[in-house]
mmCIF file of C-alpha atoms in Angstrom:
data_model
loop_
_atom_site.group_PDB
_atom_site.id
_atom_site.type_symbol
_atom_site.label_atom_id
_atom_site.label_comp_id
_atom_site.label_asym_id
_atom_site.label_seq_id
_atom_site.Cartn_x
_atom_site.Cartn_y
_atom_site.Cartn_z
ATOM 1 C CA THR G 1 -60.907 22.323 170.636
ATOM 2 C CA GLN G 2 -61.434 21.168 174.227
ATOM 3 C CA LEU G 3 -63.423 17.960 174.534
ATOM 4 C CA LEU G 4 -63.584 18.009 178.330
ATOM 5 C CA GLU G 5 -65.766 20.622 180.010
ATOM 6 C CA GLN G 6 -65.172 21.417 183.659
ATOM 7 C CA SER G 7 -67.542 23.141 186.026
ATOM 8 C CA PRO G 8 -67.522 25.421 187.778
ATOM 9 C CA GLN G 9 -64.931 27.550 186.030
ATOM 10 C CA PHE G 10 -64.200 29.510 189.213
ATOM 11 C CA LEU G 11 -64.861 28.722 192.844
ATOM 12 C CA SER G 12 -64.112 30.826 195.907
ATOM 13 C CA ILE G 13 -64.973 29.280 199.264
ATOM 14 C CA GLN G 14 -64.182 29.615 202.952
ATOM 15 C CA GLU G 15 -61.815 27.284 204.745
ATOM 16 C CA GLY G 16 -63.635 24.221 206.035
ATOM 17 C CA GLU G 17 -66.288 24.105 203.317
ATOM 18 C CA ASN G 18 -66.795 21.175 200.966
ATOM 19 C CA LEU G 19 -66.796 21.414 197.176
ATOM 20 C CA THR G 20 -67.197 19.319 194.051
ATOM 21 C CA VAL G 21 -65.648 19.899 190.632
ATOM 22 C CA TYR G 22 -67.099 18.189 187.578
ATOM 23 C CA CYS G 23 -65.472 17.039 184.354
ATOM 24 C CA ASN G 24 -67.801 16.074 181.505
ATOM 25 C CA SER G 25 -67.392 14.846 177.955
ATOM 26 C CA SER G 26 -69.347 13.182 175.192
ATOM 27 C CA SER G 27 -66.337 10.952 174.529
ATOM 28 C CA VAL G 28 -65.387 7.729 176.271
ATOM 29 C CA PHE G 29 -61.968 7.687 177.895
ATOM 30 C CA SER G 30 -59.818 4.685 178.697
ATOM 31 C CA SER G 31 -58.229 6.616 181.534
ATOM 32 C CA LEU G 32 -58.822 9.925 183.241
ATOM 33 C CA GLN G 33 -56.482 11.928 185.381
ATOM 34 C CA TRP G 34 -56.781 14.892 187.719
ATOM 35 C CA TYR G 35 -53.971 17.415 188.075
ATOM 36 C CA ARG G 36 -53.445 20.469 190.234
ATOM 37 C CA GLN G 37 -51.451 23.446 188.991
ATOM 38 C CA GLU G 38 -50.062 26.352 190.989
ATOM 39 C CA PRO G 39 -49.009 29.682 189.460
ATOM 40 C CA GLY G 40 -45.729 29.536 187.584
ATOM 41 C CA GLU G 41 -45.540 25.765 187.720
ATOM 42 C CA GLY G 42 -46.595 22.830 185.592
ATOM 43 C CA PRO G 43 -49.556 20.615 186.515
ATOM 44 C CA VAL G 44 -48.896 17.836 189.047
ATOM 45 C CA LEU G 45 -50.775 14.541 188.966
ATOM 46 C CA LEU G 46 -53.233 13.841 191.781
ATOM 47 C CA VAL G 47 -54.837 10.592 190.592
ATOM 48 C CA THR G 48 -55.487 8.312 187.623
ATOM 49 C CA VAL G 49 -58.761 6.368 187.251
ATOM 50 C CA VAL G 50 -59.279 3.696 184.620
ATOM 51 C CA THR G 51 -62.378 1.676 185.576
ATOM 52 C CA GLY G 52 -65.956 2.891 185.120
ATOM 53 C CA GLY G 53 -67.498 3.631 188.528
ATOM 54 C CA GLU G 54 -64.095 3.664 190.211
ATOM 55 C CA VAL G 55 -63.721 5.761 193.358
ATOM 56 C CA LYS G 56 -60.335 6.770 194.726
ATOM 57 C CA LYS G 57 -59.568 8.696 197.878
ATOM 58 C CA LEU G 58 -56.503 10.779 198.561
ATOM 59 C CA LYS G 59 -56.755 12.193 202.097
ATOM 60 C CA ARG G 60 -59.528 14.809 201.850
ATOM 61 C CA LEU G 61 -59.935 14.393 198.079
ATOM 62 C CA THR G 62 -62.347 11.872 196.563
ATOM 63 C CA PHE G 63 -62.276 11.123 192.841
ATOM 64 C CA GLN G 64 -64.967 9.272 190.929
ATOM 65 C CA PHE G 65 -64.982 8.006 187.347
ATOM 66 C CA GLY G 66 -68.422 7.764 185.752
ATOM 67 C CA ASP G 67 -69.860 4.354 184.945
ATOM 68 C CA ALA G 68 -69.749 5.118 181.219
ATOM 69 C CA ARG G 69 -66.228 6.555 181.510
ATOM 70 C CA LYS G 70 -67.349 9.891 180.052
ATOM 71 C CA ASP G 71 -67.286 11.989 183.185
ATOM 72 C CA SER G 72 -65.559 12.386 186.508
ATOM 73 C CA SER G 73 -65.819 14.366 189.702
ATOM 74 C CA LEU G 74 -63.450 15.617 192.351
ATOM 75 C CA HIS G 75 -64.797 16.236 195.839
ATOM 76 C CA ILE G 76 -62.783 18.063 198.487
ATOM 77 C CA THR G 77 -63.844 17.806 202.113
ATOM 78 C CA ALA G 78 -63.022 20.577 204.571
ATOM 79 C CA ALA G 79 -61.060 22.672 202.080
ATOM 80 C CA GLN G 80 -57.886 24.379 203.250
ATOM 81 C CA PRO G 81 -56.018 27.392 201.829
ATOM 82 C CA GLY G 82 -53.338 24.997 200.602
ATOM 83 C CA ASP G 83 -55.914 23.483 198.230
ATOM 84 C CA THR G 84 -55.941 26.723 196.233
ATOM 85 C CA GLY G 85 -54.969 26.208 192.606
ATOM 86 C CA LEU G 86 -56.109 25.298 189.100
ATOM 87 C CA TYR G 87 -57.641 21.829 188.936
ATOM 88 C CA LEU G 88 -57.468 20.062 185.598
ATOM 89 C CA CYS G 89 -58.935 16.813 184.378
ATOM 90 C CA ALA G 90 -57.285 15.022 181.460
ATOM 91 C CA GLY G 91 -58.573 12.081 179.454
ATOM 92 C CA ALA G 92 -57.001 9.634 177.065
ATOM 93 C CA GLY G 93 -58.995 7.418 174.720
ATOM 94 C CA GLY G 94 -58.559 4.228 172.785
ATOM 95 C CA GLY G 95 -55.700 2.960 174.891
ATOM 96 C CA THR G 96 -53.509 5.815 173.709
ATOM 97 C CA TYR G 97 -51.464 8.264 175.727
ATOM 98 C CA LYS G 98 -52.889 11.299 173.935
ATOM 99 C CA TYR G 99 -54.072 13.233 176.961
ATOM 100 C CA ILE G 100 -56.580 16.012 176.315
ATOM 101 C CA PHE G 101 -57.061 18.459 179.155
ATOM 102 C CA GLY G 102 -60.261 19.979 180.435
ATOM 103 C CA THR G 103 -61.079 23.666 180.589
ATOM 104 C CA GLY G 104 -59.908 23.957 184.202
ATOM 105 C CA THR G 105 -61.440 24.986 187.528
ATOM 106 C CA ARG G 106 -59.751 27.728 189.495
ATOM 107 C CA LEU G 107 -60.250 27.213 193.221
ATOM 108 C CA LYS G 108 -59.509 29.758 195.908
ATOM 109 C CA VAL G 109 -59.880 28.806 199.544
ATOM 110 C CA LEU G 110 -60.026 31.745 201.922
ATOM 111 C CA ALA G 111 -58.663 31.484 205.458
ATOM 112 C CA GLU L 1 -33.529 12.814 189.679
ATOM 113 C CA ALA L 2 -33.974 15.961 187.630
ATOM 114 C CA GLY L 3 -37.435 16.804 186.395
ATOM 115 C CA VAL L 4 -38.435 18.134 183.005
ATOM 116 C CA VAL L 5 -36.311 21.160 182.193
ATOM 117 C CA GLN L 6 -37.506 23.947 179.928
ATOM 118 C CA SER L 7 -35.852 27.103 178.704
ATOM 119 C CA PRO L 8 -36.189 29.969 178.505
ATOM 120 C CA ARG L 9 -38.657 30.596 181.364
ATOM 121 C CA TYR L 10 -39.683 33.910 179.884
ATOM 122 C CA LYS L 11 -39.404 35.411 176.414
ATOM 123 C CA ILE L 12 -40.622 38.763 175.114
ATOM 124 C CA ILE L 13 -40.444 39.388 171.387
ATOM 125 C CA GLU L 14 -41.894 41.670 168.749
ATOM 126 C CA LYS L 15 -44.483 40.214 166.420
ATOM 127 C CA LYS L 16 -43.129 38.607 163.267
ATOM 128 C CA GLN L 17 -39.909 37.626 165.080
ATOM 129 C CA PRO L 18 -38.911 33.969 165.504
ATOM 130 C CA VAL L 19 -38.714 32.217 168.875
ATOM 131 C CA ALA L 20 -37.594 28.787 170.011
ATOM 132 C CA PHE L 21 -38.239 26.786 173.174
ATOM 133 C CA TRP L 22 -36.188 23.876 174.422
ATOM 134 C CA CYS L 23 -37.203 20.900 176.530
ATOM 135 C CA ASN L 24 -35.138 18.212 178.226
ATOM 136 C CA PRO L 25 -37.405 15.387 179.430
ATOM 137 C CA ILE L 26 -36.847 13.048 182.343
ATOM 138 C CA SER L 27 -34.238 10.441 181.495
ATOM 139 C CA GLY L 28 -35.812 7.294 180.088
ATOM 140 C CA HIS L 29 -39.138 8.909 179.219
ATOM 141 C CA ASN L 30 -39.962 7.957 175.653
ATOM 142 C CA THR L 31 -43.082 10.079 175.279
ATOM 143 C CA LEU L 32 -42.799 13.850 175.038
ATOM 144 C CA TYR L 33 -45.605 16.391 174.746
ATOM 145 C CA TRP L 34 -45.788 20.078 173.907
ATOM 146 C CA TYR L 35 -48.848 21.908 175.200
ATOM 147 C CA LEU L 36 -49.974 25.522 174.903
ATOM 148 C CA GLN L 37 -51.719 27.038 177.912
ATOM 149 C CA ASN L 38 -53.567 30.343 178.045
ATOM 150 C CA LEU L 39 -54.065 32.016 181.412
ATOM 151 C CA GLY L 40 -56.497 30.158 183.641
ATOM 152 C CA GLN L 41 -57.317 27.556 181.013
ATOM 153 C CA GLY L 42 -56.385 23.941 180.437
ATOM 154 C CA PRO L 43 -53.346 22.997 178.348
ATOM 155 C CA GLU L 44 -53.976 22.330 174.660
ATOM 156 C CA LEU L 45 -51.945 19.600 172.979
ATOM 157 C CA LEU L 46 -49.718 20.772 170.140
ATOM 158 C CA ILE L 47 -47.640 17.680 169.424
ATOM 159 C CA ARG L 48 -46.788 14.299 170.946
ATOM 160 C CA TYR L 49 -43.641 12.278 170.304
ATOM 161 C CA GLU L 50 -42.950 8.608 170.838
ATOM 162 C CA ASN L 51 -39.151 8.559 170.838
ATOM 163 C CA GLU L 52 -38.189 10.655 167.788
ATOM 164 C CA GLU L 53 -41.460 10.104 165.917
ATOM 165 C CA ALA L 54 -44.235 12.695 165.981
ATOM 166 C CA VAL L 55 -47.279 10.457 166.477
ATOM 167 C CA ASP L 56 -49.819 13.263 166.873
ATOM 168 C CA ASP L 57 -49.317 16.760 165.461
ATOM 169 C CA SER L 58 -52.843 17.427 164.253
ATOM 170 C CA GLN L 59 -53.198 20.503 166.491
ATOM 171 C CA LEU L 60 -49.860 22.058 165.520
ATOM 172 C CA PRO L 61 -50.302 25.137 163.265
ATOM 173 C CA LYS L 62 -47.792 23.986 160.715
ATOM 174 C CA ASP L 63 -47.677 27.239 158.787
ATOM 175 C CA ARG L 64 -45.727 28.894 161.597
ATOM 176 C CA PHE L 65 -44.966 26.224 164.201
ATOM 177 C CA SER L 66 -42.412 23.457 163.917
ATOM 178 C CA ALA L 67 -40.982 20.949 166.341
ATOM 179 C CA GLU L 68 -38.282 18.342 166.406
ATOM 180 C CA ARG L 69 -36.970 15.700 168.751
ATOM 181 C CA LEU L 70 -33.612 14.623 167.467
ATOM 182 C CA LYS L 71 -32.308 11.327 168.856
ATOM 183 C CA GLY L 72 -35.519 10.914 170.821
ATOM 184 C CA VAL L 73 -34.376 12.952 173.816
ATOM 185 C CA ASP L 74 -34.393 16.770 173.826
ATOM 186 C CA SER L 75 -36.987 18.649 171.845
ATOM 187 C CA THR L 76 -37.360 22.144 170.429
ATOM 188 C CA LEU L 77 -40.525 24.017 169.496
ATOM 189 C CA LYS L 78 -40.179 26.917 167.096
ATOM 190 C CA ILE L 79 -42.542 29.685 166.037
ATOM 191 C CA GLN L 80 -41.760 31.737 162.957
ATOM 192 C CA PRO L 81 -43.109 34.319 162.569
ATOM 193 C CA ALA L 82 -44.742 34.919 165.942
ATOM 194 C CA GLU L 83 -48.154 36.592 166.135
ATOM 195 C CA LEU L 84 -49.819 38.475 168.975
ATOM 196 C CA GLY L 85 -52.155 35.541 169.597
ATOM 197 C CA ASP L 86 -49.217 33.246 170.282
ATOM 198 C CA SER L 87 -48.696 34.848 173.689
ATOM 199 C CA ALA L 88 -49.141 31.967 176.138
ATOM 200 C CA VAL L 89 -47.247 29.499 178.285
ATOM 201 C CA TYR L 90 -45.689 26.614 176.374
ATOM 202 C CA LEU L 91 -45.509 23.495 178.529
ATOM 203 C CA CYS L 92 -43.386 20.448 177.885
ATOM 204 C CA ALA L 93 -44.227 17.122 179.521
ATOM 205 C CA SER L 94 -42.772 13.645 179.410
ATOM 206 C CA SER L 95 -43.940 10.201 180.447
ATOM 207 C CA LEU L 96 -42.929 6.581 180.382
ATOM 208 C CA GLY L 97 -45.752 5.951 177.925
ATOM 209 C CA VAL L 98 -46.679 2.301 177.477
ATOM 210 C CA THR L 99 -44.461 1.202 180.346
ATOM 211 C CA SER L 100 -46.204 3.435 182.870
ATOM 212 C CA ASN L 101 -48.810 2.100 185.290
ATOM 213 C CA THR L 102 -50.468 5.460 185.750
ATOM 214 C CA GLY L 103 -49.740 7.254 182.485
ATOM 215 C CA GLU L 104 -48.509 10.154 184.594
ATOM 216 C CA LEU L 105 -47.314 13.209 182.716
ATOM 217 C CA PHE L 106 -44.444 15.093 184.303
ATOM 218 C CA PHE L 107 -44.436 18.759 183.367
ATOM 219 C CA GLY L 108 -41.758 21.376 183.201
ATOM 220 C CA GLU L 109 -42.327 24.852 184.609
ATOM 221 C CA GLY L 110 -43.176 26.188 181.162
ATOM 222 C CA SER L 111 -41.914 28.944 178.888
ATOM 223 C CA ARG L 112 -43.983 32.104 179.041
ATOM 224 C CA LEU L 113 -44.076 33.917 175.699
ATOM 225 C CA THR L 114 -45.185 37.518 175.300
ATOM 226 C CA VAL L 115 -45.534 38.841 171.763
ATOM 227 C CA LEU L 116 -45.698 42.628 171.498
#
């Protein structure tokens, strides 16, 4: 049973457009991560957020952790074809390292 | 430094046959995870080890799935007998656990199972 719901499930956009992916839960997480996965490979970590309201930027990617630590968002500015992939959020609760993954958002950026 | 190594990369078997997957984590990583991933979906946790101890196996279907991590290093995941619904990618990940600043999970490339 997935406890983290991501939206949208699929997203196809043109190069240069902006987009936001959401990760929502009814549970509180002590830390939340975002991963990107390409076909035939395992997920690769993009960022970890641990403080409610925290905002982190990684080049054109902006990550935000909700104040109540139940939700998060990933915003990509001026998307490029190289951003294509499956984006996954993952949360761990209670100070544990039991990471539960979200349902995933498949992004395709067209040139 | 070598990453997480999994084998085999691909396996095709008939239903009711047994299958085993092997994972070699990054050296020094005490925490090891097995996840199941269906196409286009997020990984689902099957079992988590801290050294050789299975600290979370609540999602492992114990009637047909088993796992072990002898000596707290390599791990194997076994399915016997396999069912059609077991077709998926089985991902192994490792992390430094409590000694990590980011809690980053390092994943292998996965073992893709097809049950016919």
